[in-house]
Coordinates of C-alpha atoms in Angstrom, one line a residue:
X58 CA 152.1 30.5 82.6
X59 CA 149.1 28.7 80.7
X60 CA 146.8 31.1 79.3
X61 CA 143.3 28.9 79.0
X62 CA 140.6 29.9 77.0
X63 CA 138.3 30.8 79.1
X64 CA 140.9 33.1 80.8
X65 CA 141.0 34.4 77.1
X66 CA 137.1 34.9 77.1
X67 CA 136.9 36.7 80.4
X68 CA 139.3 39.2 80.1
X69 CA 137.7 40.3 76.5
X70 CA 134.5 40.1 78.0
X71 CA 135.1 42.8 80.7
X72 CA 137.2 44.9 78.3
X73 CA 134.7 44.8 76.2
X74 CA 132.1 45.4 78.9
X75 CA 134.7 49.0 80.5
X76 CA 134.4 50.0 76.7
X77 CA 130.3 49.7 77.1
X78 CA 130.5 51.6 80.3
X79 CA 132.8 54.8 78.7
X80 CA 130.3 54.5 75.8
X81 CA 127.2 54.8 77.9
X82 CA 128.9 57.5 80.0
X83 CA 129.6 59.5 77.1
X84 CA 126.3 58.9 75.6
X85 CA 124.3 60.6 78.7
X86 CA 126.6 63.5 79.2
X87 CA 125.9 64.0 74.9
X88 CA 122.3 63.6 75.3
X89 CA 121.9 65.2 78.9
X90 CA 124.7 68.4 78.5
X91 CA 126.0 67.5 81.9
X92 CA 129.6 66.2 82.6
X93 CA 128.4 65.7 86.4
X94 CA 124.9 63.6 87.5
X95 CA 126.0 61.8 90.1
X96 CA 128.5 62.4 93.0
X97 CA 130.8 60.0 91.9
X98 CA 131.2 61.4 88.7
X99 CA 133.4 64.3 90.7
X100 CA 132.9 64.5 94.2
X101 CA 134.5 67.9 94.1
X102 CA 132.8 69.2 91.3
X103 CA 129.7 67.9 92.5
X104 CA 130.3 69.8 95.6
X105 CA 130.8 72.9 93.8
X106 CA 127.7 72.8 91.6
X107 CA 125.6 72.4 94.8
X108 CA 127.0 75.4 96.2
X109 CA 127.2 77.5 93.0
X110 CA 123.1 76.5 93.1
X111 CA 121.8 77.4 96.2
X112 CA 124.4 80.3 95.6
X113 CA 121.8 81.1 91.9
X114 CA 119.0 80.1 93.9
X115 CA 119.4 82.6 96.7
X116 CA 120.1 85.0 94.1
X117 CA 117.2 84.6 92.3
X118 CA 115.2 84.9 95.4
X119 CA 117.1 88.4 96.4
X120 CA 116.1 89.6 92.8
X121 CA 112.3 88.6 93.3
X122 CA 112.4 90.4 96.7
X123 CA 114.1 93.7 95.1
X124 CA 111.3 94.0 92.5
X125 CA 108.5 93.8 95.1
X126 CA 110.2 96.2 97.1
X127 CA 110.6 98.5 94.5
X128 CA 107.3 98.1 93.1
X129 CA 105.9 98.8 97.6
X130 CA 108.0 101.8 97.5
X131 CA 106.5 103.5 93.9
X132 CA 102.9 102.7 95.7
X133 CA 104.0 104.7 98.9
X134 CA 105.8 107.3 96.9
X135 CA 102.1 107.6 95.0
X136 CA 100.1 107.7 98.4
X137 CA 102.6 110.3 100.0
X138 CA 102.9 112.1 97.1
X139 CA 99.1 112.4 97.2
X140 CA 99.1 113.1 100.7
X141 CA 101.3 116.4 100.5
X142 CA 99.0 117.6 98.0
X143 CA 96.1 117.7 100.3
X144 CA 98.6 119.2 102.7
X145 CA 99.7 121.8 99.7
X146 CA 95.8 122.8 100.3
X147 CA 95.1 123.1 103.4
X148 CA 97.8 125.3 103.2
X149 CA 95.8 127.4 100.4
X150 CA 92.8 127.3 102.7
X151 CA 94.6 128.5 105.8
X152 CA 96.0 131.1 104.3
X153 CA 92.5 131.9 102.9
X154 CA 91.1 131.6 106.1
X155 CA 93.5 134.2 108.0
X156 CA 92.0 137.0 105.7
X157 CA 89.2 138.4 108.8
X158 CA 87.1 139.7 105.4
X159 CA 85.8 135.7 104.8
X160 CA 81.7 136.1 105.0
X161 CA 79.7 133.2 106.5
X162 CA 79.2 131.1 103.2
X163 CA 83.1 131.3 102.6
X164 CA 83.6 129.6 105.7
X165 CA 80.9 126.8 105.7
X166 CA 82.2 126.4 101.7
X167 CA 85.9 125.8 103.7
X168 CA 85.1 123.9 106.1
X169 CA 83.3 121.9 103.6
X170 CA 86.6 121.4 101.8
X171 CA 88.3 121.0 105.0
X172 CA 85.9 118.3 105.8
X173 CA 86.4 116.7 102.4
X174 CA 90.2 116.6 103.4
X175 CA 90.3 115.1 106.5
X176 CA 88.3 112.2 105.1
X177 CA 91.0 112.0 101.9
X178 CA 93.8 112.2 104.4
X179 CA 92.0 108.7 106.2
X180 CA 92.2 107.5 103.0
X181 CA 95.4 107.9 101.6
X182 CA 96.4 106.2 105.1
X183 CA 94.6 103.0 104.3
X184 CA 96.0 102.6 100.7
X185 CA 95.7 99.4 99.7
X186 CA 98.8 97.5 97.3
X187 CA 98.4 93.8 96.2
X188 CA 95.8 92.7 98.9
X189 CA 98.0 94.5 101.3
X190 CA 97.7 98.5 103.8
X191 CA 101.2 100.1 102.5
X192 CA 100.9 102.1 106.1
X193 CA 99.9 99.1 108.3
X194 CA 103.1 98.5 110.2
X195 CA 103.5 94.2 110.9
X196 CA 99.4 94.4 110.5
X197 CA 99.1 94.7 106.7
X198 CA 96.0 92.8 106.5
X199 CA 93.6 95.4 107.9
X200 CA 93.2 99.3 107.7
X201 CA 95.4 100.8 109.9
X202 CA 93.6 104.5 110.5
X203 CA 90.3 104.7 111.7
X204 CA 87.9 108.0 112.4
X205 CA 85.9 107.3 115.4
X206 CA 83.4 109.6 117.5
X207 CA 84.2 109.8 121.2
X208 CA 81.5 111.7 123.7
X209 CA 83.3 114.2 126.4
X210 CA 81.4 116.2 128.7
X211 CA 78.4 115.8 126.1
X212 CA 80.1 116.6 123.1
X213 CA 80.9 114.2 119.9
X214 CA 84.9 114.7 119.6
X215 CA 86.5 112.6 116.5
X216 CA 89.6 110.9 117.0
X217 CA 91.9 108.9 114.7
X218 CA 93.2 105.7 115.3
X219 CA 95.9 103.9 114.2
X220 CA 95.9 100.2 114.7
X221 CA 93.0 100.0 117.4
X222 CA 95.1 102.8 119.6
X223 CA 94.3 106.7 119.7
X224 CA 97.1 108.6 117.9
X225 CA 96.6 112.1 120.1
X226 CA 93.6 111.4 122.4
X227 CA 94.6 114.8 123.9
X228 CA 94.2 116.5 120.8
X229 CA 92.6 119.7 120.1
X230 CA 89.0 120.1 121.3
X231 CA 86.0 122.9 122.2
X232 CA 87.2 125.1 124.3
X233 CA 84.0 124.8 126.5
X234 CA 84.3 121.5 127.0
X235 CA 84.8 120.8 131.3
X236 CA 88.9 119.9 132.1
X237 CA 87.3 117.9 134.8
X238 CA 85.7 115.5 131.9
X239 CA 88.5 116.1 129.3
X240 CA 90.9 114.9 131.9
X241 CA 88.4 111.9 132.8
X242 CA 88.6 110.9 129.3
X243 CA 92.6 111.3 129.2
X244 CA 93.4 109.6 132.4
X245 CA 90.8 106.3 131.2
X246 CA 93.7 103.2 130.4
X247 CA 91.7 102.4 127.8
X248 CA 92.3 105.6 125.8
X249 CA 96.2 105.4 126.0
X250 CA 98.2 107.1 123.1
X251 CA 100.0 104.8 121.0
X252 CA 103.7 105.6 121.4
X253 CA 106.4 105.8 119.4
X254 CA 108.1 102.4 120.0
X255 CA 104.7 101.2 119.0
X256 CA 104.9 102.9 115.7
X257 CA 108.1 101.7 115.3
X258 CA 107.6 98.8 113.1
X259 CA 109.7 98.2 110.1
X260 CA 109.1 95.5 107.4
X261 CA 112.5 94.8 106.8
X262 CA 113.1 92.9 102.8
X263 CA 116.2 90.6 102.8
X264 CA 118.2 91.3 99.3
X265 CA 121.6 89.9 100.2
X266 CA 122.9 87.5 102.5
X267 CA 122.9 89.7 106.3
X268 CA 121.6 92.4 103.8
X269 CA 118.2 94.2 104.8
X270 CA 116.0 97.4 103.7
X271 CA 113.0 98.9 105.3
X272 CA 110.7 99.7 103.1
X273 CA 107.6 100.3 104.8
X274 CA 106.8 104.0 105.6
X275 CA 105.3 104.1 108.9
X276 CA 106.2 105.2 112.4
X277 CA 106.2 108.0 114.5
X278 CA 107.2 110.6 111.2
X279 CA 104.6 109.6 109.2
X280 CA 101.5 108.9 111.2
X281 CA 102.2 111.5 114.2
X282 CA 103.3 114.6 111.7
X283 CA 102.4 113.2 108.7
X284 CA 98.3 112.1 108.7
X285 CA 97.8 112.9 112.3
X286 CA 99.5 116.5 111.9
X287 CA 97.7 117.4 108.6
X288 CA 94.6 115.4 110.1
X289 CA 95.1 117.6 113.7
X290 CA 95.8 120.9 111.8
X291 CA 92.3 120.6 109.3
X292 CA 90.5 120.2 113.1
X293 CA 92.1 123.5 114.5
X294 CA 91.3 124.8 111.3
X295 CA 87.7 123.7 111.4
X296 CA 87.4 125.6 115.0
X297 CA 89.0 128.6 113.9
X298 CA 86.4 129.0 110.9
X299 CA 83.2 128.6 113.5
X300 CA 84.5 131.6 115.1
X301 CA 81.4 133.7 115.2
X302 CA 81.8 137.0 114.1
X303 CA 81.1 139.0 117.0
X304 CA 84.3 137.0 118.5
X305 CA 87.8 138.5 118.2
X306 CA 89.8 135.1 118.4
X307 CA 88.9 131.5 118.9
X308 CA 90.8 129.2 121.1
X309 CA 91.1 124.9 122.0
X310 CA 92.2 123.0 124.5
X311 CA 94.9 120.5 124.6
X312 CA 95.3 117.6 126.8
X313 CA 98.9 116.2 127.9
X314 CA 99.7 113.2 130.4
X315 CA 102.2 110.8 130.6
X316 CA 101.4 107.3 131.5
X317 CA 103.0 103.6 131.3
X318 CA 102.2 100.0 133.0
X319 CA 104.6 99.2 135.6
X320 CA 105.1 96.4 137.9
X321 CA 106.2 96.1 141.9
X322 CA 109.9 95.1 142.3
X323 CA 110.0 91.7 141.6
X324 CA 112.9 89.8 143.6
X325 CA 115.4 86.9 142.6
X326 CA 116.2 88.8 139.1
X327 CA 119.6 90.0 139.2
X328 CA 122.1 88.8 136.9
X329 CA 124.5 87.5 139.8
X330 CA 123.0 83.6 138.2
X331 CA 121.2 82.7 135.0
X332 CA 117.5 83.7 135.0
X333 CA 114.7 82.8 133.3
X334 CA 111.3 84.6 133.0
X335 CA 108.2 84.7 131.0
X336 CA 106.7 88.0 129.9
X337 CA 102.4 88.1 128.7
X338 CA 101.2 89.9 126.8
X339 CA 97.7 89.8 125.7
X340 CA 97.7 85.8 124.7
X341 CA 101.3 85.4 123.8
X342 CA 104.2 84.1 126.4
X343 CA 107.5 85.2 125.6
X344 CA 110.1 82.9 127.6
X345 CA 113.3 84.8 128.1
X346 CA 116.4 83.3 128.9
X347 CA 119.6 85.7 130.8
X348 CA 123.0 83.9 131.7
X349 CA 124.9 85.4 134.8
X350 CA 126.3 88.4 133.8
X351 CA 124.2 89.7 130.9
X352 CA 122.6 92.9 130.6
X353 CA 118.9 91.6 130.3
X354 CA 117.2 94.5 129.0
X355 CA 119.7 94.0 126.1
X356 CA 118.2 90.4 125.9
X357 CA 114.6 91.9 125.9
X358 CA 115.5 94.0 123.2
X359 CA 117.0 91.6 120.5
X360 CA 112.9 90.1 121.0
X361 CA 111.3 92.8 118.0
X362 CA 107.3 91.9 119.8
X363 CA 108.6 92.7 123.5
X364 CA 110.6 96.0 121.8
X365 CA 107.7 97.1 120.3
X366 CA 105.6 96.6 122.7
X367 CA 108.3 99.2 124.8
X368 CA 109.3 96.4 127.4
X369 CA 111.9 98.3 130.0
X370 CA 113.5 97.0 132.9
X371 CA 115.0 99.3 135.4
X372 CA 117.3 97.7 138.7
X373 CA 115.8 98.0 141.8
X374 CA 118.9 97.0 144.0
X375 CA 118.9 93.5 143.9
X376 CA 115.0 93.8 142.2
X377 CA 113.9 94.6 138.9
X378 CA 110.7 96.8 137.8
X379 CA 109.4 96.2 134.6
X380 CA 107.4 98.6 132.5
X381 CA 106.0 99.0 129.3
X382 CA 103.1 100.6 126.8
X383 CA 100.9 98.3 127.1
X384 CA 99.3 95.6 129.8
X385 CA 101.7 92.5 130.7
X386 CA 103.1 90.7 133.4
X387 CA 106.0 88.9 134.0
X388 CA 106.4 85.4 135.8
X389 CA 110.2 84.8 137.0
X390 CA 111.1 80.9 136.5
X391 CA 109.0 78.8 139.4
X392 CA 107.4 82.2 140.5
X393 CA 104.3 83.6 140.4
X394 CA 102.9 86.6 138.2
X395 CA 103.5 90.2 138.5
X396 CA 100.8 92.1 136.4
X397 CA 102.1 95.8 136.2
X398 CA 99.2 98.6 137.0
X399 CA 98.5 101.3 134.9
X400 CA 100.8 104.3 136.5
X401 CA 100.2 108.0 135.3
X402 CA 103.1 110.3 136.2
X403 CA 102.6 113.8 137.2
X404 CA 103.8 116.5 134.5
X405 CA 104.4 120.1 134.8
X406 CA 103.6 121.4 131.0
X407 CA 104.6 125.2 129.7
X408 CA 103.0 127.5 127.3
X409 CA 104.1 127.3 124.0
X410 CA 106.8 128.7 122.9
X411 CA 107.6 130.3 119.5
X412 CA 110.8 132.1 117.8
X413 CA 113.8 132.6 119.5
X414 CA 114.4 132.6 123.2
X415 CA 117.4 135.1 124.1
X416 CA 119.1 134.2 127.4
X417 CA 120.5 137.6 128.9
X418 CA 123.9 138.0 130.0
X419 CA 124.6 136.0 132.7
X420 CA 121.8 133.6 132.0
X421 CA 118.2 132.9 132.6
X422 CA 117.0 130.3 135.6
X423 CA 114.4 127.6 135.8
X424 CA 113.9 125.9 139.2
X425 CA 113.0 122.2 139.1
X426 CA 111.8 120.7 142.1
X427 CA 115.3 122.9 144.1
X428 CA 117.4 122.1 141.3
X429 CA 118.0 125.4 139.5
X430 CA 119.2 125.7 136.4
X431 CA 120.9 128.2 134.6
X432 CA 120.4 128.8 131.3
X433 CA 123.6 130.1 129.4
X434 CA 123.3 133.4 127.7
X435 CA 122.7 133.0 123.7
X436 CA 120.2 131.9 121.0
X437 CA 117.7 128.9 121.4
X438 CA 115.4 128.7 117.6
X439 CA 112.1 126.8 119.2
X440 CA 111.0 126.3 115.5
X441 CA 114.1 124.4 114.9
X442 CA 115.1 120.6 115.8
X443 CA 118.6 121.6 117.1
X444 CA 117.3 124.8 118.8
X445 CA 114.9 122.8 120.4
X446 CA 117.4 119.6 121.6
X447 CA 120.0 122.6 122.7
X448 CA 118.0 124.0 125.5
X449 CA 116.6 120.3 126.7
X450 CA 120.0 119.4 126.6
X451 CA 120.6 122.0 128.9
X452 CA 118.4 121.7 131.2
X453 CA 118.5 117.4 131.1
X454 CA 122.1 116.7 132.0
X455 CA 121.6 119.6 135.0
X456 CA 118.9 117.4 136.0
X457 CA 120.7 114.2 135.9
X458 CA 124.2 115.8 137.7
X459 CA 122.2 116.5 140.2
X460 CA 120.9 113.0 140.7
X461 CA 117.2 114.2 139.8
X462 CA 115.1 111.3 138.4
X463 CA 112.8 114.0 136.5
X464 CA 112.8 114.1 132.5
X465 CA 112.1 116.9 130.1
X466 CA 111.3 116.8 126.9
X467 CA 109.7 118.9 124.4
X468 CA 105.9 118.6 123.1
X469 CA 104.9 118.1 119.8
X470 CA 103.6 121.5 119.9
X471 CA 106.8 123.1 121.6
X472 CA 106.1 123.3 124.8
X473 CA 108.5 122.2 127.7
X474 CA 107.5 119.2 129.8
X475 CA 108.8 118.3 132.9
X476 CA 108.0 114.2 134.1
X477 CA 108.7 112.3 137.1
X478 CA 109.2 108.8 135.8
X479 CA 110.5 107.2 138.8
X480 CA 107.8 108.0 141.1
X481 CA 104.3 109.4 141.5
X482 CA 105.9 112.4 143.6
X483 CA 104.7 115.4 143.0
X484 CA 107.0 118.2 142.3
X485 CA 107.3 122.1 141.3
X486 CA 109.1 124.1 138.4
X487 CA 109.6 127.8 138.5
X488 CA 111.2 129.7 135.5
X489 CA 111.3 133.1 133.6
X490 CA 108.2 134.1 131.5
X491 CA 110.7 133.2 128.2
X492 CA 110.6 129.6 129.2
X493 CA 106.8 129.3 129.3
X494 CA 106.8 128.6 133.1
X495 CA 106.7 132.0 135.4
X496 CA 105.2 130.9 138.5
X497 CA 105.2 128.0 140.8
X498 CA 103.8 125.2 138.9
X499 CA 102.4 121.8 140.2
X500 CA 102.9 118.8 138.8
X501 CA 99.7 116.9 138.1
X502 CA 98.8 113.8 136.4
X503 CA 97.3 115.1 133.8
X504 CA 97.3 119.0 132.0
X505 CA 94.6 121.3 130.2
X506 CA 96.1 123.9 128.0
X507 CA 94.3 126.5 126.7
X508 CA 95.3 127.9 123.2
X509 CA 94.6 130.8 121.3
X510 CA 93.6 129.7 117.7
X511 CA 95.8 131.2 115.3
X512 CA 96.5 131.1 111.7
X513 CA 100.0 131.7 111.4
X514 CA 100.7 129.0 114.1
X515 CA 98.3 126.5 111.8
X516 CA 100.7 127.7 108.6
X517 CA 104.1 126.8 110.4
X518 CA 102.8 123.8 111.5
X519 CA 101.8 122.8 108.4
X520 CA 105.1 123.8 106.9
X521 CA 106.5 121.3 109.5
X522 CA 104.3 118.4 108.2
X523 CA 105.2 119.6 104.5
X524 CA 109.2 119.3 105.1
X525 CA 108.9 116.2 107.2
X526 CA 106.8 114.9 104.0
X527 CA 109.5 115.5 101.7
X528 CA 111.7 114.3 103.9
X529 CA 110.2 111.0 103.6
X530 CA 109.6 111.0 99.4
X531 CA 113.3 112.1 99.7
X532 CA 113.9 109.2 101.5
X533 CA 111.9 106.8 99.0
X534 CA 114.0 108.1 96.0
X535 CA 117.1 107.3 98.1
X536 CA 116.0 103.6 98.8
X537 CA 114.7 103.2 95.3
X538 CA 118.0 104.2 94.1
X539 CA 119.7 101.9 96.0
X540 CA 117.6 99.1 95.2
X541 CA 118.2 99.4 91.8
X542 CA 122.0 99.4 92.1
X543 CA 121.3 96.3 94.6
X544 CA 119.2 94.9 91.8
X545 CA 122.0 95.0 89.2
X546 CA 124.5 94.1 91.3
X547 CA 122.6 90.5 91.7
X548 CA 121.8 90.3 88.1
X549 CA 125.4 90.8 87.1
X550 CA 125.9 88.2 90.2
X551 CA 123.8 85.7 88.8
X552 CA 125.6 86.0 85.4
X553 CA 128.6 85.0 87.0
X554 CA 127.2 82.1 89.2
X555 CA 125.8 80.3 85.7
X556 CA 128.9 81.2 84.0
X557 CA 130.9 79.3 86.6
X558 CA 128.4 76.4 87.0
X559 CA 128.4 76.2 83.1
X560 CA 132.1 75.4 83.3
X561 CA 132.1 73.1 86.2
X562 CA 129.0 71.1 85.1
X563 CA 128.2 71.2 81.2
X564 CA 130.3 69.4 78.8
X565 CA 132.2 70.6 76.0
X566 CA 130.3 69.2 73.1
X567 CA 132.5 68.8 70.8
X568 CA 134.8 66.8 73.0
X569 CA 132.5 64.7 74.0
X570 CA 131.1 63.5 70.9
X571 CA 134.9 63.0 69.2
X572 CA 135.8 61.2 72.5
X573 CA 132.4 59.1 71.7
X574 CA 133.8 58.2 68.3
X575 CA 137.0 57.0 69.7
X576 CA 135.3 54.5 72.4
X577 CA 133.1 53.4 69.3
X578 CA 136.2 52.6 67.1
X579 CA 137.8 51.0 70.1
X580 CA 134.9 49.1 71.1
X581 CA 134.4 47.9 67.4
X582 CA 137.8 46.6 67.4
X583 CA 137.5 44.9 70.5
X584 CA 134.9 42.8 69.2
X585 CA 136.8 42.0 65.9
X586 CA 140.1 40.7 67.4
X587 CA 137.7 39.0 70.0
X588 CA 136.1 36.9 67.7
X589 CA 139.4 35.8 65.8
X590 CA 141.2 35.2 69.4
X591 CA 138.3 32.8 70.4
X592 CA 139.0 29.2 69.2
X593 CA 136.2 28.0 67.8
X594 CA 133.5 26.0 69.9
X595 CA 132.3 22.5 69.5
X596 CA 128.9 24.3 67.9
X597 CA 130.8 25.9 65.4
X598 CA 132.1 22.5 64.1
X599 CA 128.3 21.1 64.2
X600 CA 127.4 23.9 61.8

């Protein structure tokens, strides 16, 4: 084979030219500390440092959420903290107050303090933490608690509102005040009590992958026995210090009703096909999509603004009636809108009931609309949770063997209350004195209770609002705690990511630069055996 000089010329030329490429190579991975800048450097490794970066990045994210969670909770912790105080005296003041040897100026000098309270209590509700209401729910942007002044039958009757809603429109008020014009003012959609689903709005902080912590402090624990429980208490309180003199005892009155929107049956709705529907409320259109077969209030409830908003839909046979706290209506896919009516339902409401009920031997009997119940013979604790739930129980799952569509439930200020959902039927409940209930008893749409102002039921209430209180700080500590174990548990993560991305991308220094000295040797003897190999050119013979 002739070997040509040019052949000769080309070959050292792109030798010479591979050893310039290794050298530059080795020169940016000196200069830059990276083995890997471009995928085809190592497709693999490549692959890997993306993925160990989003991994550090994500990370890094998780650890900046942590810290403002932590820093939200210690703010609430402060405000609740802050808030049982003011509940520690109003305690000192009602117990002050139950002494009957209190002259005139001690009372106006309490009621004073009492006053100053209730506007603290406002207050603390509407704390304010980096531009943002701690208590606010989704709506962190304004204050969430409002004191307004409502006129019934004459009278100025303050209220407190939470998010543009009444908390306990029926709350306590003058005893002289009409029922006709209390009930007026209760039945009026426009004063409807915010419910529980509506309070139920958790601001839920991402700080893992899938991995979520509620860490606001709102709902129905906080605002209905927290503020509107110390708030409701200091008003009772107020009334039972204007008791004249001459009087014995003092008394309120209570409101209670039970209402909801609710639409006709609407037809074509049934899971035998795949449905679609579009639910308004206010300005916003929620389309909802159900394939055959699916349980659509299960699709309803994975939406958080129509679960809120308390969105139900109850089978009809082949129809479906929707219901819900607030206005809305629903527009089935090439239908026309149902807009659901305001619908009170009628209630039957008890006395209150305090300390232990003993069912006799044999049992006691309650008679609701010709069910009757018996009541087994033992201990039910009213100022207890599980005392409480143990004779609703009882009385719930008779009512629903017996194919009854009425509820009962206990009040927030433990009395029994019977409630036709289903229907605006009205219906009767008889029971035994120990119950509350000892006569025939009429549902109605809406109930006046009359109640006897007393200072020892103030204290135990307020000893309700002060465990449920440190229930909640209790419950802070806990998530604090765990955010801090969280926390370190990402730091040591991110430790580990860089560790690994150090190996897979950053060179070994050392290496490199001896490996840099051996392409430069190379390369400089490359060009020394080139130029004797060359033959010389016709120019070099003119020189």
């Amino acid at each position: 084979m002739r070997i040509t000089n040019n052949m000769m010329i080309s070959n050292m030329m792109r030798n010479l030219n591979n050893h310039m490429i290794n050298l530059d190579k080795l020169d940016n991975q000196a200069s830059t500390g990276k083995r890997i800048s471009k995928p085809s450097d190592d497709p693999v490794g490549m692959s890997t440092i993306l993925r160990l970066s989003s991994d550090i990045s994500s990370h890094e994210q998780y650890k900046k959420n942590i810290d403002e969670s932590l820093s939200w909770l210690d703010a609430s912790e402060t405000a609740i903290t802050q808030l049982k105080d003011a509940l520690q005296r109003v305690r000192e003041l009602t117990v002050r107050a139950s002494n009957d040897t209190l002259t005139d100026e001690d009372r106006a000098a309490t009621k004073k303090e009492i006053s100053q309270l209730k506007d603290q209590i406002v207050s603390i509700g509407n704390t304010n933490f980096a531009g943002k209401f701690l208590f606010a729910g989704y709506n962190t942007l304004d204050e969430p608690f409002e004191e307004v002044e409502v006129d019934i039958d004459g009278k100025t009757v303050k209220r407190l509102k939470y998010n543009g809603k009444f908390l306990s429109p029926g709350g306590a008020v003058d005893p002289s005040i009409d029922d006709t014009e209390f009930k007026n003012f209760l039945i009026n959609p426009l004063n409807k009590e915010l419910t529980s689903t509506e309070l139920d709005q958790d601001k839920l902080i991402e700080i893992g992958t899938k991995n979520y912590v509620d860490v606001n402090i709102t709902g129905d624990e906080l605002v209905q026995i927290g503020f509107l429980g110390t708030y409701d208490t200091l008003t009772r309180l107020e009334m039972a210090l204007d008791k004249p003199d001459n009087e014995d005892s003092a008394s309120y009155k209570k409101g209670f009703i039970e209402s909801e929107y609710k639409t006709t049956p609407i037809s074509g709705l049934d899971n035998s096909a795949d449905r679609k529907l579009v639910i308004t409320v206010g300005d916003d259109n929620v389309e909802i999509e159900v394939p055959a077969g699916e349980n659509m209030q299960d699709i309803i409830n994975e939406n958080d603004f129509l679960k809120n908003k308390g969105i139900k839909v109850t089978p009809d046979g082949t129809d479906m009636i929707f219901s819900g706290d607030v206005e809305f209506s629903v527009t089935p896919d090439g239908g026309t809108a149902t807009n659901a009516t305001y619908v009170k339902h009628p209630i039957v409401v008890g006395e209150r009931l305090e300390g232990t009920i003993d069912s006799p031997v044999g049992g006691m009997t309650i008679d609701v609309d010709g069910v009757t119940i018996t009541i087994p013979e033992g201990s039910y604790n009213m100022d207890t949770l599980a005392g409480r739930n143990k004779l609703t129980d009882i009385i719930e799952d008779e009512l629903k063997n017996n194919g009854s569509d009425i509820k009962v439930k206990m009040t927030d200020d433990n009395r029994l209350m019977f409630v036709n959902e289903s229907s605006s039927t009205v219906f009767t409940v008889k029971a035994q004195s120990l119950l509350g209930i000892d006569s025939d008893t009429t549902a109605e749409e809406c109930v006046i209770k009359e109640q006897e102002l007393s200072t020892t039921d103030i204290i135990g209430d307020i000893d309700k609002n002060m465990t449920n209180i440190l229930s909640i700080i209790s419950d802070i500590g806990g998530k604090t705690n765990r955010l801090e174990l969280d926390q370190k548990r990402i730091e040591d993560n991110i430790l580990n990511f860089n560790k690994l991305l150090s190996k897979t991308q950053d060179v070994d220094m050392a290496e490199t630069i001896m490996k840099m000295k051996m392409e430069e040797s190379v390369y400089k003897a490359a060009l020394s055996v080139g130029s004797r190999i060359i033959q010389p050119s016709l120019l070099d013979f003119l020189k």
